[in-house]
Short mmCIF file of C-alpha atoms in Angstrom, two decimals:
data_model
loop_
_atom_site.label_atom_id
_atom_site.label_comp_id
_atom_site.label_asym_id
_atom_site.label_seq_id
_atom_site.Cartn_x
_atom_site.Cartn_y
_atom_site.Cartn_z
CA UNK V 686 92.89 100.07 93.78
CA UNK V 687 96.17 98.87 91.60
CA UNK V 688 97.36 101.31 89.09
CA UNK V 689 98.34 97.87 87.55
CA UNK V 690 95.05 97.72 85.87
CA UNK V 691 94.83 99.18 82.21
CA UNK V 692 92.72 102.71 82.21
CA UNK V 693 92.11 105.23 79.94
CA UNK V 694 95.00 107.34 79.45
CA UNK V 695 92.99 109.97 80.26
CA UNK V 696 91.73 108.75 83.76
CA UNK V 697 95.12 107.64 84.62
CA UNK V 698 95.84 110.66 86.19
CA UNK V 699 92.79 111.14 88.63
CA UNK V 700 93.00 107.38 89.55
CA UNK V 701 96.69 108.13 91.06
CA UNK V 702 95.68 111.30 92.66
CA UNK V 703 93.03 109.20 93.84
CA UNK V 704 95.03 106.53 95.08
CA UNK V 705 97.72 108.72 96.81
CA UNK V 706 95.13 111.13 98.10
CA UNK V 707 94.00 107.88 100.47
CA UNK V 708 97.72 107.23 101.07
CA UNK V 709 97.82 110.42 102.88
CA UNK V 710 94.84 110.12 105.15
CA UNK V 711 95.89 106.48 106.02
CA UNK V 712 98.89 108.47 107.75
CA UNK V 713 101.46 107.00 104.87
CA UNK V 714 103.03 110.36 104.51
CA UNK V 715 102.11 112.85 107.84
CA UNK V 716 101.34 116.25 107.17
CA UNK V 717 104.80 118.60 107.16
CA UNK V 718 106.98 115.41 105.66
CA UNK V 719 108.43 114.80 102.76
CA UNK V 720 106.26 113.74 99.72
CA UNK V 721 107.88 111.01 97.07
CA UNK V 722 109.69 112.64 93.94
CA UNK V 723 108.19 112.65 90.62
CA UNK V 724 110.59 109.81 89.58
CA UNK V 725 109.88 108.27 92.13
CA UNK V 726 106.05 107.90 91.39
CA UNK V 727 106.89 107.02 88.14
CA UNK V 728 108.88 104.28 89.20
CA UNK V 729 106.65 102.89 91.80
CA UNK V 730 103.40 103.21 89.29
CA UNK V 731 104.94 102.66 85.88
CA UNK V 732 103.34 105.59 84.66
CA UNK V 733 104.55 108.55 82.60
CA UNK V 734 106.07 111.93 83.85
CA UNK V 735 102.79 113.23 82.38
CA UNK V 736 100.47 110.99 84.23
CA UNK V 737 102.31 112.23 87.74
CA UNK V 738 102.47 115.66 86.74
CA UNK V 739 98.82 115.96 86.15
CA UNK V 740 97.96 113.84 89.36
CA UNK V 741 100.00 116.19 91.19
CA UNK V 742 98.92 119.13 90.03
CA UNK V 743 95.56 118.18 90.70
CA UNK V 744 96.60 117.23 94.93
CA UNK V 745 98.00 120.63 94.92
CA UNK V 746 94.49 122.24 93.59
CA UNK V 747 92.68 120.54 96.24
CA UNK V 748 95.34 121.61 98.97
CA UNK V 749 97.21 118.35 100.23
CA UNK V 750 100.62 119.38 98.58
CA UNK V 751 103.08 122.31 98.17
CA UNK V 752 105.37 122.20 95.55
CA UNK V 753 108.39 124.34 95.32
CA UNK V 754 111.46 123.75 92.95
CA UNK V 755 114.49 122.31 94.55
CA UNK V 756 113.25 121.70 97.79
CA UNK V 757 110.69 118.94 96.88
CA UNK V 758 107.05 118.67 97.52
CA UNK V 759 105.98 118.85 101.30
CA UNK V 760 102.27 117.42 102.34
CA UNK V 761 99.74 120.36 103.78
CA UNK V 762 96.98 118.33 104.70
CA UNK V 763 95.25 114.96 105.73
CA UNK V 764 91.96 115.94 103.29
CA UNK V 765 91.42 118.26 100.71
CA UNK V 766 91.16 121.88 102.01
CA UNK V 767 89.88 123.75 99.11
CA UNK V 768 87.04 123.64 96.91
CA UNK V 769 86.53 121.63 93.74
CA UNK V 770 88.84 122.83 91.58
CA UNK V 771 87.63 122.09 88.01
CA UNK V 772 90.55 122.78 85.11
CA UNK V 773 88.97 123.03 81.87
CA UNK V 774 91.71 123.22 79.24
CA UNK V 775 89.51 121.00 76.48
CA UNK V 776 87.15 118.29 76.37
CA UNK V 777 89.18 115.70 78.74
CA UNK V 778 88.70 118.16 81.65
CA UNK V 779 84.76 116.89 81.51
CA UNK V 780 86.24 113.30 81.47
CA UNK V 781 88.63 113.50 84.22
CA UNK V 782 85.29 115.32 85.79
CA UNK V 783 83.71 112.38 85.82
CA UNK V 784 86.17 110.21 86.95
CA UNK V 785 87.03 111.56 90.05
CA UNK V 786 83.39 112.16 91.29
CA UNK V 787 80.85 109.99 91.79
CA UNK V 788 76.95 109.73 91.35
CA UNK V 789 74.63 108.23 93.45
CA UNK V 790 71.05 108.35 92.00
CA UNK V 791 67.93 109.39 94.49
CA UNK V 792 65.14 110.04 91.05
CA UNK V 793 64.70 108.19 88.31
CA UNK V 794 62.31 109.15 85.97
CA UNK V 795 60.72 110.40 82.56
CA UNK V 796 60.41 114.32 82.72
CA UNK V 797 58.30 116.37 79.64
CA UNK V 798 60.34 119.03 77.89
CA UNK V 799 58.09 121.60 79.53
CA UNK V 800 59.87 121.26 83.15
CA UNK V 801 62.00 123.81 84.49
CA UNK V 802 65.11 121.22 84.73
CA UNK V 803 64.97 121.59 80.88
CA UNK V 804 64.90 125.85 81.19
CA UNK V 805 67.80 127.64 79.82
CA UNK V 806 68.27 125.68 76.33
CA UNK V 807 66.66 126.21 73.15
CA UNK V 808 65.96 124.26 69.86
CA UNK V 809 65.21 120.83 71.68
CA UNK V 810 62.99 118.75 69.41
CA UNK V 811 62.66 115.82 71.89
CA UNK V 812 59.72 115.66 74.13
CA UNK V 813 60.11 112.66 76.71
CA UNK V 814 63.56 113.04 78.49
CA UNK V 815 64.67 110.20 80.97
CA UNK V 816 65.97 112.45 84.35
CA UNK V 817 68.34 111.14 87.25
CA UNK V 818 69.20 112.76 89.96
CA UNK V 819 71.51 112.31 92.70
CA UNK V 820 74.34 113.47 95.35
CA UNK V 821 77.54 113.74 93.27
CA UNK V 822 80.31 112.81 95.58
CA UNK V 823 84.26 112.99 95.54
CA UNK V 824 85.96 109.70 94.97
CA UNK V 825 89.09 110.82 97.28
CA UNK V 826 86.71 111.32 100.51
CA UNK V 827 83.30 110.52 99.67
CA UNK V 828 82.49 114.52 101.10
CA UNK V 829 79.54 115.69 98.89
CA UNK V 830 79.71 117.94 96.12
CA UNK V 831 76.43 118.66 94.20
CA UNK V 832 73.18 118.12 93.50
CA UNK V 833 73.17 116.65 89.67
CA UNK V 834 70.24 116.21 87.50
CA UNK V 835 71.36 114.66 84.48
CA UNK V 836 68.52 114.15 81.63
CA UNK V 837 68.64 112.30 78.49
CA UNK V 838 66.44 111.97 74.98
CA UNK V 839 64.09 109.33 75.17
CA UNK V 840 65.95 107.96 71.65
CA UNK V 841 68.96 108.13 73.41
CA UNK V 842 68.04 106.61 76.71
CA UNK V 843 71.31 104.24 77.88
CA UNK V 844 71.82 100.59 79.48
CA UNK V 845 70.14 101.86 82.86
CA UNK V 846 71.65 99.31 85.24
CA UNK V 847 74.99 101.01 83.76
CA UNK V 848 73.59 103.81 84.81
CA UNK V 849 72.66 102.77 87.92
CA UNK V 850 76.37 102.04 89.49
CA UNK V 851 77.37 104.92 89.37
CA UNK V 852 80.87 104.41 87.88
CA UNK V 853 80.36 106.22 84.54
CA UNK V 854 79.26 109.30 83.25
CA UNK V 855 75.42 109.30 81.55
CA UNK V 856 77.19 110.62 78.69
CA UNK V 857 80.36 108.21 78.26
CA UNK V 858 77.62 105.38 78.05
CA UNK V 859 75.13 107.47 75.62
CA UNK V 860 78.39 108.04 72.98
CA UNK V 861 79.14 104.26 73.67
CA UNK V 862 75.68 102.45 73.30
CA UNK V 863 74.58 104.80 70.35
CA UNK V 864 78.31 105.14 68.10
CA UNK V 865 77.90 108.98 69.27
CA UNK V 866 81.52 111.12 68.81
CA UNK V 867 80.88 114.60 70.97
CA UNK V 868 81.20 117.58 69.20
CA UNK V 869 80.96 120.09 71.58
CA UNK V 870 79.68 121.06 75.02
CA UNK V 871 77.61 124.35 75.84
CA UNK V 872 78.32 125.73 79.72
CA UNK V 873 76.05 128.42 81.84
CA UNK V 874 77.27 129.20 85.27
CA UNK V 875 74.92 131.49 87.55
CA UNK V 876 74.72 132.52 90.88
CA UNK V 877 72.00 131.97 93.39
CA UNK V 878 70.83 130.35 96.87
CA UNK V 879 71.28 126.98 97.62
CA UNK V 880 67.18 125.80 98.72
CA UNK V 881 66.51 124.85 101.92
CA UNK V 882 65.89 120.94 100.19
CA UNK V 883 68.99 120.40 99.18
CA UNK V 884 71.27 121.78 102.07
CA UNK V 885 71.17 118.76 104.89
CA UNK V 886 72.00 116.46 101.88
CA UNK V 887 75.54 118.53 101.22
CA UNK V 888 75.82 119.22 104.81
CA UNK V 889 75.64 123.29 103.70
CA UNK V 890 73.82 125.72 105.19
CA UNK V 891 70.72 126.72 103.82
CA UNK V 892 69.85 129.79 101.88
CA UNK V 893 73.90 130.62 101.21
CA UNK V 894 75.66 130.88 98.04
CA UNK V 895 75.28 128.82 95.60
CA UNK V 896 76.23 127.73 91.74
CA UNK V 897 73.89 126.80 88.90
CA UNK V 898 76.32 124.72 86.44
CA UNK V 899 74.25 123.92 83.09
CA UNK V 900 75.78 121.77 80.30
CA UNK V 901 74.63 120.72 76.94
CA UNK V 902 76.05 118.22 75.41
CA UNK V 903 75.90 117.99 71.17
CA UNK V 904 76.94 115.09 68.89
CA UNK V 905 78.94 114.82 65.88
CA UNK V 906 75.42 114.64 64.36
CA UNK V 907 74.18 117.56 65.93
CA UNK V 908 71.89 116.47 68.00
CA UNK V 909 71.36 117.03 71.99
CA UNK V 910 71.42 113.84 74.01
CA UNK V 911 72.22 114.99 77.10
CA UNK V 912 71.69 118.21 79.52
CA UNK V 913 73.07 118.29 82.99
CA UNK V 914 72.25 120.59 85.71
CA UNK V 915 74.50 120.64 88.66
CA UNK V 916 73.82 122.32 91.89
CA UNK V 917 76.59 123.34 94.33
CA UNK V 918 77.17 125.39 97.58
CA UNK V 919 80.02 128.11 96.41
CA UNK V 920 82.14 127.52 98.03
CA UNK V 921 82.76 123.68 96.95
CA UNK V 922 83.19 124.37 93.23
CA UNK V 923 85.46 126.56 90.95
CA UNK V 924 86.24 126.57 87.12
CA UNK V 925 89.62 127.31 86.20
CA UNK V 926 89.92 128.03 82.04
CA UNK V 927 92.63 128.67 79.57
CA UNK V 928 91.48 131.66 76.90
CA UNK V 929 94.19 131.30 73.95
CA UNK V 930 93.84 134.41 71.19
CA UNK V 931 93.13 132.76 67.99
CA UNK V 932 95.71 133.74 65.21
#
């Protein structure tokens, strides 16, 4: 993958962790050397001291660099060591989500508003909701992540062979196909036990911690067209949030 092609400026960032996370377990830098300087990424990429900042930042999370002033950045590991870490600073963090995961659909389906995938959100006028579900896998390694259930308004029901690939969040292609702008996005995180179903397919073990991860998503309009339910063994996934004090 070329970071020659044009991206999102938000992606831009996760594809060249992406790409430099493979770098490293291809053996192009060993574990203990030396890593390449920010300018020096920004040279090679023609990218912006933002974009390698962010990318960076976001090799470090998962454990494959240390970073120290004046002495450089040093590689740790082959593959990340550490869980999902998931920085959600605004709305892009949910983007950048999506872009560095991937979803491969098992179910697809119409579900009524009456099943328990729709429990824990009120005030939903729609009745017929198309569900997929699927293993949710990092793009760096391919190592599963979650169990996602994504389910979407029968109105608001997307190109499904979009859907289908994989490439591109359910929600990215709702806002898209439907002149949607997202106004904001209701969370729920709760603790339970990852079921017995679901543990061979994330290669956990069954019956041990686990994380419930519930969004709603809301338009500019105020509607709901989408809810996602995302299942994960504890110790793959953790939220990291800035709380400002409002003046």
């Amino acid at each position: 993958m070329g970071m020659d092609e044009p991206r999102p400026p938000a992606s831009r960032h996760i594809a060249l962790a992406a790409e430099l996370t493979e770098e490293i377990a291809a053996g192009v830098y060993p574990v203990g050397g030396r890593f390449p300087t920010e300018q020096e990424l920004q040279e090679r990429f023609a990218v912006g001291r933002h974009t390698v900042r962010e990318a960076l930042k976001v090799m470090a999370e998962q454990g494959l660099l240390w970073r120290r002033r004046k002495t450089g950045t040093v590689v740790l590991a082959e593959r990340p060591v550490s869980p999902y870490v998931h920085s959600l600073r605004d709305l892009r963090g949910l983007f950048d989500f999506a872009q560095s995961t991937r979803l491969t659909v098992h179910h697809e389906g119409y579900a009524a508003l009456s099943d328990r995938t729709l429990s824990g959100f009120t005030d939903l006028p729609d009745k017929r909701w198309l569900r997929i579900a699927g293993l949710r896998t990092t793009r760096a390694d391919d190592a599963p992540l979650c169990w996602s259930e994504v389910l979407v308004p029968e109105r608001f029901v997307p190109d499904r062979d979009q859907v289908r690939t994989g490439e591109r969040a359910m929600y990215e292609i709702v806002m898209e196909q439907f002149g949607l702008k997202l106004d904001h996005v209701e969370q729920e995180i709760t603790a339970g036990e990852l079921p017995r179903q679901f543990a061979s397919l994330l290669r956990a073990e069954a019956e041990a911690a686990a994380l419930i991860v519930r969004r709603r998503y809301v338009a500019h309009t105020g509607a709901t067209f989408e809810i996602s339910h995302n299942l994960y063994p504890a110790s793959r996934y953790s939220v990291r949030s800035v709380l400002r004090q409002r003046v």
